[in-house]
């Protein structure tokens, strides 16, 4: 009896604790997976299409709506692309404050993912709220970090979801020095909390999940990438942002549900672990020291190290924000003037979930004539499916269905897939079997 | 959630349709208050937070997102049938959201432009609010809604504490707060005079024009404002795009945008 003949069908109709809606179908026979589909229910919202005809100054407010969890990333990739068309140099103040703004989003998004979405998997709860009863200190610490990230976003954007402060050229508004000083003090006080979180996460018992996969991230060689760098990959790839699409191809796959992106033909990883693997040498010194204590040894080939990578990135983001706000001054004007012109421009920044690439064409008046957006979750999609295959087969397909289902869900959640933020994920009509 | 003895607690669901997930964050960003809320109510379905039971009977079903696929049009009917109160939250759920811009164009053609194989994609030509599809009990405007709004709705519906619906225009809140008017002093095309408040007049506080994310106020006069914008130097198509943005599918912004020349052909 046997594995030879046993057929399992794992069907998880609605994935819990992911942003957006997805489902997993696995079919196996004879100890091998015969079919594996990570289906994404996310209906297309067609942003790329309705951006056409919009003025350049409307783009930041529009693209924020692609994802409520990482609106800053969308705004930052967009303004960067548009500024490159118009030849705008936003200056040091804007560059530094954009990095701080981005730190807020990393802290918020990573804290949300670790505590509300991922942790219950490690401790066997079905939700963080259930877990809060037994681990009140840890869950509350996570919520405090999340709230602090939100506050930092609101400092520059008036609110954390779809902030209103960003514009092409810089910011609409510079925060008051007193508000900056107050928040900076609280960010500094939170650094030990982030350190404690990373040390705690380093002790989790992880599935041993060594896998070979290329990593891709921005890299500039000077600081840990958020909104500046070339496209770098563990394959040796090192190209300007404009050449991203020469190496990353997206295809619509009928048997799956999303555009699958491949790096020179292969599935690849973006996101916190990819960034850490490629950029650990340029982490802030304090975070580097913490990494030396907590591990993992880099480059890590275990995707489950992503949670620890997120914790380390929360630490790095706090340290960076505190440093950059240290000599804060209110500038004469928080933005550079913009004179629109026709052209094509590219922008890439590191969203919490990985590289987010935009390309725009504009006319003389600065109206968008074409837009293309490649979000991180679409890039990770092929890698997620590969990881699922490897992880489930490594566990052994003779394991009970419940266990396989749980492992599958856990593997997916580990990528923090933000399905809404995929501008062109598909809802599929064709379902085999 | 879902411990023994929960039977007596009000049952609450948070459903997602076509959206950015931003309105659900009004719950997930509550911090301590979320933990407390979870003690008072039983979240029977809230996929992003953990519990999954989309067909459960509920007292309140909050719905984020718009109806933009045939499957969603079916699913919302079942949710309606299973809940006492149905509460759409946010611009997507109340008026189709930013993705309702497709309603002004040829939605099917758009699909074909974005997807090489549009036949795999099941999508309606339009994106509409929940109330266009089923009866609703109470609506929360905003893109996004905030924690204050959702907590007030829970209190109102379950414990009879009357929520104070926002009726003022952003303009009034802005003036009360003493902000410098960006329309008068900087000539920016601010939508504050036609937009309902609830946001806290965030945009003018930041020295920029309101772009209407909370939707139209009662009795607004968008055409008069459009003429004012024209006087500031905006072209008719620019005025139309101001009206056709986050709440393009909702009157009177929808009609005003059309009168100002939006919605025809490719792009306004
Ligand atoms: S209303 Fe706005 S914030 Fe809410 S889900 Fe829709 S796009 Fe996101
Ligand atoms: S800034 Fe806008 S909302 Fe404020 S008073 Fe002027 S027009 Fe009204």
XYZ file of C-alpha atoms and ligand atoms in Angstrom:
717
model
C 0.000 0.000 0.000
C 1.637 2.514 -0.513
C 2.931 5.536 -1.715
C 2.930 4.078 -5.148
C -0.797 4.187 -5.279
C -1.740 6.739 -2.664
C -3.117 9.932 -4.121
C -3.425 13.036 -2.069
C -5.286 16.173 -2.843
C -4.549 19.117 -0.655
C -6.921 21.944 -1.203
C -6.704 25.064 0.888
C -9.553 27.148 -0.488
C -8.771 30.392 1.286
C -5.331 31.064 2.689
C -5.425 32.737 6.038
C -2.974 35.347 7.203
C -1.859 36.543 3.826
C -2.611 39.934 2.406
C -5.034 39.408 -0.403
C -6.618 36.117 -1.311
C -4.948 33.031 -2.610
C -5.400 29.299 -2.571
C -3.240 26.248 -2.954
C -3.965 23.043 -4.811
C -1.613 20.115 -4.753
C -2.026 16.819 -6.513
C 0.381 14.001 -5.918
C 0.726 10.416 -6.977
C 3.396 7.835 -6.335
C 5.257 9.971 -3.840
C 5.724 12.792 -6.322
C 3.852 16.005 -6.833
C 2.108 15.848 -10.161
C 0.481 19.236 -10.061
C 0.856 22.203 -7.781
C -0.979 25.440 -8.175
C -0.761 28.517 -6.080
C -3.926 30.215 -7.198
C -4.421 33.877 -6.684
C -7.991 35.145 -6.473
C -7.014 38.748 -6.710
C -9.133 40.382 -9.395
C -7.269 42.676 -11.762
C -7.641 46.353 -10.921
C -5.832 47.533 -14.051
C -3.795 50.357 -12.605
C -1.371 50.396 -15.485
C -4.230 51.126 -17.806
C -5.953 53.914 -15.931
C -2.694 55.679 -15.155
C -2.599 56.517 -18.851
C -3.755 60.082 -19.379
C -3.122 61.057 -15.729
C -0.899 64.038 -14.934
C 2.480 63.251 -13.352
C 1.375 64.959 -10.144
C -1.540 62.514 -9.783
C 0.546 59.341 -10.004
C 1.756 59.141 -6.383
C -1.800 59.345 -5.006
C -3.026 56.784 -7.535
C -0.352 54.079 -7.220
C -0.514 54.184 -3.418
C -3.919 52.493 -3.855
C -2.301 49.395 -5.322
C -1.382 48.261 -1.830
C -2.515 49.535 1.551
C 0.395 47.816 3.285
C 3.232 49.263 1.228
C 1.889 52.493 -0.308
C 5.191 54.301 0.323
C 7.053 51.835 -1.866
C 4.654 52.497 -4.746
C 4.943 56.225 -4.278
C 8.738 56.148 -4.068
C 9.299 53.978 -7.151
C 6.881 56.171 -9.103
C 8.339 59.547 -8.156
C 11.833 58.253 -8.798
C 10.878 57.145 -12.317
C 9.119 60.437 -13.080
C 11.986 62.514 -11.689
C 14.381 60.645 -13.934
C 12.273 61.686 -16.942
C 12.110 65.331 -15.909
C 15.748 65.529 -14.830
C 14.790 66.563 -11.291
C 17.453 66.452 -8.574
C 15.518 66.429 -5.311
C 18.554 67.180 -3.147
C 20.049 65.752 0.054
C 17.243 66.683 2.446
C 14.587 65.010 0.320
C 16.738 61.946 -0.258
C 17.422 61.515 3.457
C 13.815 62.087 4.489
C 12.509 59.687 1.843
C 14.722 57.073 3.408
C 13.246 57.829 6.825
C 9.717 57.689 5.392
C 10.592 54.316 3.886
C 12.010 53.112 7.233
C 8.556 53.733 8.684
C 6.977 51.449 6.116
C 9.511 48.664 6.685
C 8.994 48.805 10.446
C 5.204 48.791 10.088
C 4.978 46.123 7.404
C 7.597 43.772 8.879
C 6.146 44.061 12.403
C 2.673 43.349 11.021
C 3.898 40.323 9.106
C 5.985 38.839 11.887
C 3.403 39.223 14.615
C -0.027 39.098 13.059
C 0.674 36.826 10.099
C 3.696 34.575 10.683
C 4.231 34.038 14.421
C 1.095 31.955 14.987
C 2.666 29.348 12.667
C 5.694 29.024 14.904
C 3.683 28.634 18.071
C 0.725 26.649 16.807
C -2.032 29.233 17.068
C -4.516 30.103 14.400
C -4.176 33.820 14.958
C -2.073 36.407 16.755
C -5.116 37.362 18.791
C -5.345 33.840 20.148
C -1.618 33.912 20.782
C -1.826 37.240 22.631
C -3.413 35.529 25.616
C -0.351 33.318 26.179
C 2.377 35.617 24.857
C 1.094 39.058 25.810
C 4.534 40.652 26.050
C 5.767 39.490 22.688
C 2.563 40.251 20.783
C 2.253 43.675 22.373
C 5.879 44.473 21.626
C 5.157 43.663 17.990
C 2.095 45.888 17.967
C 4.098 48.729 19.497
C 6.718 48.434 16.763
C 3.981 48.347 14.126
C 2.412 51.477 15.601
C 5.762 53.245 15.676
C 6.274 52.470 11.984
C 2.841 53.880 11.280
C 3.680 57.041 13.206
C 6.854 57.521 11.230
C 4.917 57.203 7.980
C 2.352 59.672 9.261
C 5.077 62.150 10.222
C 5.792 62.623 6.524
C 2.453 61.567 5.075
C -0.235 62.623 7.603
C -1.526 59.027 7.722
C 0.037 55.601 7.337
C -2.339 54.121 4.775
C -2.173 56.120 1.534
C -0.102 58.941 2.987
C -0.636 62.311 1.334
C 2.810 63.875 1.755
C 4.789 62.570 -1.228
C 5.109 64.433 -4.514
C 7.356 64.393 -7.530
C 10.340 66.485 -6.409
C 10.038 65.746 -2.682
C 7.386 66.305 -0.020
C 4.409 68.619 0.275
C 5.259 69.335 3.866
C 8.247 69.223 6.199
C 7.540 67.989 9.730
C 8.093 70.387 12.610
C 11.381 70.009 14.453
C 9.591 69.423 17.772
C 7.523 66.561 16.301
C 10.645 65.031 14.825
C 12.512 65.245 18.113
C 9.649 63.612 19.997
C 9.285 60.704 17.595
C 13.035 60.274 17.260
C 13.293 59.777 21.023
C 10.692 57.026 20.894
C 12.330 55.371 17.887
C 15.603 55.310 19.760
C 13.913 53.796 22.788
C 12.522 51.045 20.550
C 15.921 49.868 19.286
C 16.391 47.507 22.254
C 12.890 46.134 21.610
C 13.843 45.335 18.018
C 17.042 43.770 19.254
C 15.106 41.601 21.690
C 12.739 40.606 18.896
C 15.631 39.511 16.671
C 17.280 37.531 19.482
C 13.980 35.847 20.261
C 13.342 35.030 16.581
C 16.851 33.614 16.231
C 15.893 30.937 18.750
C 12.880 29.621 16.837
C 12.984 26.063 15.725
C 12.973 26.300 11.925
C 12.216 23.666 9.372
C 15.547 22.719 7.834
C 14.946 23.829 4.348
C 18.183 24.290 2.415
C 17.418 25.126 -1.198
C 19.287 26.598 -4.132
C 17.826 29.819 -5.467
C 19.131 33.060 -6.942
C 18.489 36.243 -4.954
C 17.857 39.676 -6.431
C 17.986 43.045 -4.666
C 19.029 46.621 -5.144
C 22.608 47.350 -4.199
C 24.532 50.593 -4.034
C 27.530 49.468 -1.996
C 27.222 52.374 0.463
C 24.084 51.788 2.456
C 21.428 49.144 2.897
C 19.130 49.616 -0.079
C 15.735 51.190 0.184
C 15.412 53.729 -2.560
C 18.758 53.731 -4.287
C 20.859 51.170 -6.110
C 21.500 49.040 -9.148
C 19.819 45.726 -9.821
C 22.113 43.071 -8.322
C 21.690 39.334 -8.113
C 23.574 36.417 -6.611
C 24.074 35.215 -10.184
C 26.528 38.072 -10.651
C 23.995 40.290 -12.396
C 24.733 43.977 -11.830
C 22.841 46.344 -14.124
C 21.186 49.748 -13.993
C 17.509 49.900 -13.047
C 16.589 50.655 -16.652
C 17.843 47.225 -17.720
C 15.764 45.233 -15.217
C 13.293 44.115 -17.872
C 16.085 42.800 -20.089
C 16.710 40.138 -17.469
C 13.406 39.691 -15.748
C 10.645 38.392 -17.957
C 7.023 38.013 -16.993
C 4.715 35.516 -18.554
C 1.046 34.847 -18.119
C 0.748 31.195 -17.141
C -2.600 29.565 -17.795
C -2.096 26.744 -15.277
C -1.306 29.196 -12.531
C -2.845 32.483 -11.720
C -0.314 35.228 -12.000
C 2.297 36.631 -14.232
C 5.320 34.577 -13.267
C 8.566 36.509 -13.339
C 11.846 34.778 -14.060
C 15.396 36.006 -13.813
C 17.162 34.948 -16.977
C 14.738 32.038 -17.138
C 14.923 30.925 -13.484
C 12.675 31.407 -10.452
C 14.329 33.791 -7.980
C 13.836 35.407 -4.601
C 13.288 39.053 -3.709
C 12.574 40.485 -0.261
C 14.245 40.629 3.149
C 16.317 37.454 2.894
C 17.474 38.312 -0.639
C 18.444 41.792 0.552
C 20.303 40.406 3.529
C 22.135 37.857 1.396
C 23.269 40.584 -0.997
C 23.705 43.588 1.290
C 24.709 42.409 4.782
C 28.044 44.221 4.478
C 26.317 47.608 4.299
C 23.933 47.163 7.228
C 24.305 49.808 9.940
C 27.149 48.759 12.271
C 24.818 48.038 15.198
C 22.667 45.751 13.078
C 25.752 44.026 11.692
C 26.864 43.284 15.236
C 23.418 41.930 16.056
C 23.483 39.756 12.945
C 26.832 38.333 14.037
C 25.140 37.173 17.264
C 21.852 35.962 15.871
C 22.929 34.533 12.532
C 22.012 33.229 10.071
C 25.253 32.452 8.307
C 25.058 34.168 4.955
C 24.220 33.594 2.242
C 21.327 31.650 3.724
C 19.619 29.046 1.577
C 16.766 28.456 4.031
C 13.771 30.596 3.054
C 12.492 30.321 6.645
C 15.252 32.707 7.684
C 13.072 35.437 6.169
C 11.389 36.072 9.510
C 14.699 36.738 11.218
C 15.755 38.876 8.245
C 12.605 40.967 8.783
C 13.405 41.391 12.468
C 16.949 42.494 11.608
C 15.582 44.922 9.048
C 13.265 46.449 11.655
C 16.353 47.001 13.762
C 18.266 48.501 10.823
C 15.347 50.763 9.918
C 15.112 52.093 13.494
C 18.854 52.724 13.629
C 18.794 54.490 10.260
C 15.769 56.641 11.088
C 17.330 57.715 14.377
C 20.602 58.589 12.635
C 19.009 60.474 9.752
C 16.701 62.473 12.010
C 19.619 63.327 14.314
C 20.467 66.644 12.693
C 16.997 67.368 11.390
C 16.277 70.863 10.188
C 13.224 72.279 8.433
C 14.313 73.116 4.887
C 13.376 76.273 3.055
C 11.238 74.199 0.745
C 10.692 70.439 1.068
C 10.688 69.762 -2.672
C 12.482 70.640 -5.888
C 10.596 72.418 -8.679
C 9.527 70.180 -11.516
C 9.388 71.056 -15.209
C 7.707 68.199 -17.051
C 8.906 66.925 -20.389
C 8.411 63.916 -22.612
C 10.462 60.811 -22.038
C 10.775 57.354 -20.551
C 11.891 56.737 -16.981
C 12.513 53.882 -14.581
C 12.253 53.614 -10.824
C 13.084 50.762 -8.474
C 12.972 50.720 -4.705
C 12.941 48.006 -2.065
C 9.369 47.527 -0.917
C 9.146 45.526 2.325
C 8.524 42.462 0.139
C 11.287 43.182 -2.350
C 12.199 45.078 -5.493
C 9.330 47.106 -6.918
C 10.047 48.269 -10.454
C 8.153 50.959 -12.388
C 8.492 52.267 -15.912
C 6.640 55.324 -17.257
C 6.432 57.184 -20.523
C 5.198 60.770 -20.480
C 4.280 63.421 -23.045
C 5.520 67.045 -23.043
C 2.950 68.078 -20.455
C 4.085 65.275 -18.129
C 0.981 63.172 -18.726
C 1.532 59.434 -18.463
C 1.230 57.705 -21.841
C 2.360 54.244 -20.692
C 2.976 52.572 -17.328
C 4.376 49.231 -16.307
C 4.692 47.961 -12.759
C 6.432 44.778 -11.621
C 5.599 44.156 -7.956
C 7.600 41.895 -5.639
C 4.965 39.240 -5.065
C 4.755 38.541 -8.811
C 8.511 38.105 -8.800
C 8.384 35.625 -5.933
C 5.494 33.628 -7.359
C 7.559 31.083 -9.312
C 9.961 30.731 -6.365
C 7.046 30.110 -3.986
C 5.791 27.277 -6.158
C 9.288 25.805 -6.389
C 9.698 26.054 -2.607
C 6.325 24.363 -2.093
C 7.302 21.450 -4.296
C 10.670 20.996 -2.592
C 9.362 21.435 0.936
C 6.410 19.092 0.562
C 8.446 16.399 -1.173
C 11.229 16.766 1.408
C 8.690 16.279 4.207
C 7.505 13.147 2.450
C 4.144 12.918 0.816
C 3.158 10.048 3.090
C 2.682 12.563 5.915
C -0.913 13.150 6.991
C -2.858 15.593 4.834
C -3.284 18.062 7.680
C 0.413 18.252 8.240
C 1.149 18.782 4.567
C -1.539 21.421 4.359
C -0.100 23.255 7.320
C 3.425 23.074 5.917
C 2.217 24.364 2.563
C 0.445 27.312 4.135
C 3.442 28.077 6.250
C 5.774 28.039 3.264
C 3.557 30.503 1.425
C 3.065 32.821 4.374
C 6.806 32.947 4.904
C 7.079 34.954 1.668
C 4.685 37.529 3.075
C 2.874 37.466 -0.228
C 1.015 40.686 -0.636
C -1.374 39.587 -3.248
C -3.225 42.873 -3.542
C -0.043 44.620 -4.450
C 0.218 42.580 -7.604
C -1.085 44.952 -10.194
C -1.879 42.232 -12.626
C -2.489 39.047 -10.755
C -5.200 37.004 -12.307
C -8.426 35.397 -11.336
C -8.503 32.316 -13.449
C -11.412 30.671 -15.206
C -9.535 27.606 -16.315
C -9.151 25.069 -13.545
C -7.749 21.721 -14.347
C -9.503 18.966 -12.370
C -10.486 33.825 18.733
C -12.958 31.028 18.613
C -12.550 29.758 22.175
C -15.249 27.868 24.009
C -17.912 30.118 25.425
C -17.752 32.512 22.520
C -21.297 31.656 21.517
C -22.755 34.613 23.319
C -20.433 37.131 21.753
C -21.472 39.095 18.703
C -20.089 37.467 15.591
C -18.142 39.701 13.257
C -16.621 39.031 9.852
C -14.288 41.068 7.683
C -14.526 40.135 4.023
C -12.276 41.181 1.183
C -13.313 41.903 -2.407
C -11.401 43.909 -5.072
C -9.253 46.177 -2.951
C -5.798 47.128 -1.740
C -6.271 45.700 1.801
C -5.854 49.215 3.178
C -9.246 49.397 4.848
C -8.699 46.141 6.773
C -5.698 47.848 8.293
C -8.165 50.024 10.184
C -8.568 46.852 12.298
C -5.056 45.448 12.056
C -3.483 48.763 13.070
C -5.610 49.050 16.218
C -2.933 47.495 18.430
C -4.169 47.112 22.024
C -7.674 48.013 20.912
C -7.691 45.078 18.511
C -6.840 42.683 21.340
C -9.647 44.218 23.423
C -12.093 44.142 20.530
C -11.317 40.458 19.985
C -12.338 39.869 23.598
C -15.691 41.571 23.058
C -16.612 40.102 19.697
C -15.914 36.836 17.975
C -14.125 37.354 14.665
C -15.501 34.356 12.818
C -14.027 35.269 9.450
C -11.103 37.615 8.936
C -8.723 35.808 6.617
C -5.902 38.281 6.924
C -5.962 38.054 10.707
C -6.391 34.269 10.817
C -9.934 32.895 11.055
C -11.419 31.590 7.833
C -15.110 30.758 7.620
C -16.545 32.791 4.768
C -20.006 31.215 4.964
C -20.465 31.808 8.701
C -23.587 33.473 10.078
C -22.678 36.854 11.502
C -24.070 39.854 13.293
C -21.879 42.298 11.417
C -20.133 41.642 8.129
C -17.677 44.367 7.213
C -16.861 44.330 3.533
C -13.777 45.857 1.987
C -13.476 46.121 -1.783
C -15.647 46.432 -4.856
C -17.561 43.964 -6.987
C -15.506 43.429 -10.119
C -15.816 39.740 -11.028
C -18.784 37.393 -11.564
C -17.603 35.356 -8.553
C -17.690 38.432 -6.336
C -21.210 39.271 -7.495
C -22.303 35.832 -6.275
C -20.290 35.844 -3.065
C -21.732 39.134 -1.822
C -25.266 37.721 -2.072
C -24.362 34.866 0.245
C -22.736 37.239 2.717
C -25.869 39.396 2.661
C -28.027 36.374 3.373
C -25.844 35.311 6.301
C -25.531 38.552 8.214
C -27.692 40.857 10.258
C -25.790 44.028 9.357
C -23.804 44.476 6.189
C -21.307 47.315 6.394
C -19.244 48.277 3.345
C -16.039 50.025 4.390
C -14.035 52.344 2.175
C -14.243 53.866 -1.283
C -13.975 50.533 -3.094
C -16.898 49.043 -1.197
C -19.039 52.178 -1.197
C -18.527 53.398 -4.741
C -16.359 51.004 -6.690
C -13.075 52.669 -5.723
C -10.282 53.903 -7.934
C -10.643 50.785 -10.076
C -14.124 52.012 -11.066
C -12.288 54.259 -13.524
C -12.666 51.323 -15.879
C -16.442 51.964 -15.878
C -15.797 55.132 -17.882
C -13.974 53.174 -20.541
C -14.184 49.902 -22.340
C -13.343 47.590 -19.447
C -13.053 44.503 -21.634
C -10.659 46.265 -23.963
C -8.555 47.325 -20.988
C -8.242 43.726 -19.961
C -7.080 42.795 -23.422
C -4.502 45.583 -23.266
C -3.040 44.381 -19.981
C -3.193 40.613 -20.430
C -1.832 38.669 -23.372
C -4.498 35.990 -22.769
C -7.529 37.871 -21.446
C -9.680 34.761 -21.783
C -8.041 33.399 -18.610
C -9.113 36.418 -16.658
C -12.556 36.459 -15.226
C -13.483 40.058 -14.715
C -16.565 42.211 -15.093
C -16.425 45.262 -17.338
C -17.332 47.382 -14.302
C -16.291 47.808 -10.698
C -19.205 48.741 -8.439
C -19.887 49.391 -4.778
C -21.616 46.842 -2.538
C -24.856 48.855 -2.373
C -25.152 48.636 -6.171
C -25.410 44.891 -5.747
C -27.213 44.144 -2.459
C -28.937 46.056 0.336
C -26.550 47.484 2.906
C -27.156 48.717 6.434
C -24.509 51.298 7.126
C -21.576 52.608 5.097
C -18.171 53.960 6.014
C -16.587 56.277 3.466
C -12.931 56.954 2.964
C -9.910 55.645 1.140
C -8.835 54.344 3.574
C -11.289 54.291 6.471
C -9.639 54.683 9.859
C -9.803 52.882 13.180
C -12.004 55.509 14.775
C -14.635 54.929 12.090
C -14.718 51.139 12.370
C -14.804 51.132 16.173
C -17.652 53.652 16.140
C -19.559 51.401 13.727
C -19.116 48.348 15.951
C -20.298 50.307 18.986
C -23.237 51.712 17.089
C -24.508 48.490 15.630
C -23.949 46.198 18.592
C -24.398 48.399 21.608
C -26.708 51.075 20.297
C -24.256 53.920 20.693
C -25.222 56.300 17.944
C -22.416 57.064 15.574
C -22.216 60.654 14.480
C -22.194 60.487 10.713
C -19.919 63.020 9.114
C -21.831 65.620 7.138
C -19.494 68.592 7.044
C -17.362 69.373 4.081
C -13.594 69.116 4.373
C -13.591 72.889 3.889
C -15.420 73.454 7.173
C -13.109 71.194 9.116
C -10.131 72.856 7.447
C -11.320 76.330 8.391
C -12.108 75.258 11.946
C -8.573 73.929 12.243
C -7.243 77.269 11.048
C -5.297 75.984 8.066
C -4.288 78.404 5.330
C -6.641 77.808 2.396
C -4.603 76.294 -0.420
C -7.269 77.193 -2.982
C -7.272 80.879 -2.111
C -3.644 81.395 -1.153
C -1.886 79.019 -3.551
C -4.381 78.522 -6.335
C -4.438 74.745 -5.891
C -7.476 72.838 -7.198
C -8.700 71.699 -3.787
C -11.728 69.389 -3.657
C -12.415 70.340 -0.025
C -15.555 72.342 -0.942
C -17.314 69.234 -2.344
C -15.795 66.450 -0.225
C -17.190 65.028 3.011
C -14.894 65.206 6.007
C -13.799 62.352 8.243
C -10.148 62.445 7.282
C -9.268 65.359 9.540
C -8.525 67.755 6.651
C -5.119 66.144 6.272
C -4.268 67.482 2.831
C -4.727 71.190 3.424
C -2.937 70.739 6.767
C 0.006 69.555 4.677
C -0.281 72.519 2.326
C -1.762 70.608 -0.557
C -5.098 70.247 -2.295
C -7.669 67.690 -1.102
C -8.241 65.016 -3.750
C -11.562 63.761 -2.486
C -10.723 60.367 -0.984
C -13.726 60.478 1.398
C -16.184 61.059 -1.431
C -18.752 63.749 -2.170
C -20.439 65.689 0.648
C -24.182 66.335 0.738
C -25.350 68.926 -1.782
C -22.031 69.774 -3.305
C -21.758 71.998 -6.327
C -18.967 70.478 -8.374
C -19.710 72.543 -11.478
C -19.205 75.816 -9.649
C -15.948 74.446 -8.274
C -14.970 73.272 -11.757
C -15.429 76.809 -13.073
C -13.274 78.059 -10.238
C -10.581 75.519 -11.208
C -10.810 76.678 -14.820
C -10.193 80.189 -13.557
C -7.021 78.872 -11.902
C -5.807 77.779 -15.314
C -6.865 74.113 -15.397
C -7.952 72.716 -18.751
C -11.401 71.140 -18.916
C -9.863 67.661 -19.031
C -7.834 68.431 -15.897
C -11.037 69.422 -14.114
C -12.704 66.214 -15.294
C -9.831 64.139 -13.895
C -10.160 65.873 -10.520
C -13.767 64.625 -10.335
C -12.968 61.212 -11.772
C -10.425 59.822 -9.357
C -11.109 57.909 -6.137
C -14.936 58.126 -6.327
C -15.501 58.422 -10.080
C -18.522 56.127 -10.058
C -20.446 58.163 -7.501
C -22.802 61.037 -8.198
C -22.531 63.928 -8.473
C -18.828 63.505 -9.233
C -19.507 61.004 -11.977
C -21.864 63.301 -13.882
C -19.760 66.384 -13.260
C -16.679 64.636 -14.624
C -18.588 63.679 -17.750
C -19.863 67.236 -18.214
C -16.317 68.478 -17.987
C -15.281 66.148 -20.766
C -14.011 63.060 -18.924
C -14.689 59.464 -19.774
C -14.615 59.616 -23.542
C -12.217 57.536 -25.586
C -8.812 56.730 -24.194
C -8.242 58.608 -21.011
C -10.061 61.799 -20.043
S -11.045 52.170 -0.249
Fe -8.915 52.746 -0.646
S -7.827 52.024 1.185
Fe -9.816 50.971 1.164
S -9.421 49.045 0.120
Fe -10.123 50.504 -1.452
S -8.217 51.380 -2.305
Fe -7.700 50.403 -0.365
S -7.714 74.277 1.569
Fe -9.342 73.134 0.506
S -10.509 72.249 2.190
Fe -9.308 73.889 3.116
S -10.630 75.725 3.029
Fe -9.389 75.744 1.154
S -10.676 74.740 -0.382
Fe -11.511 74.189 1.623
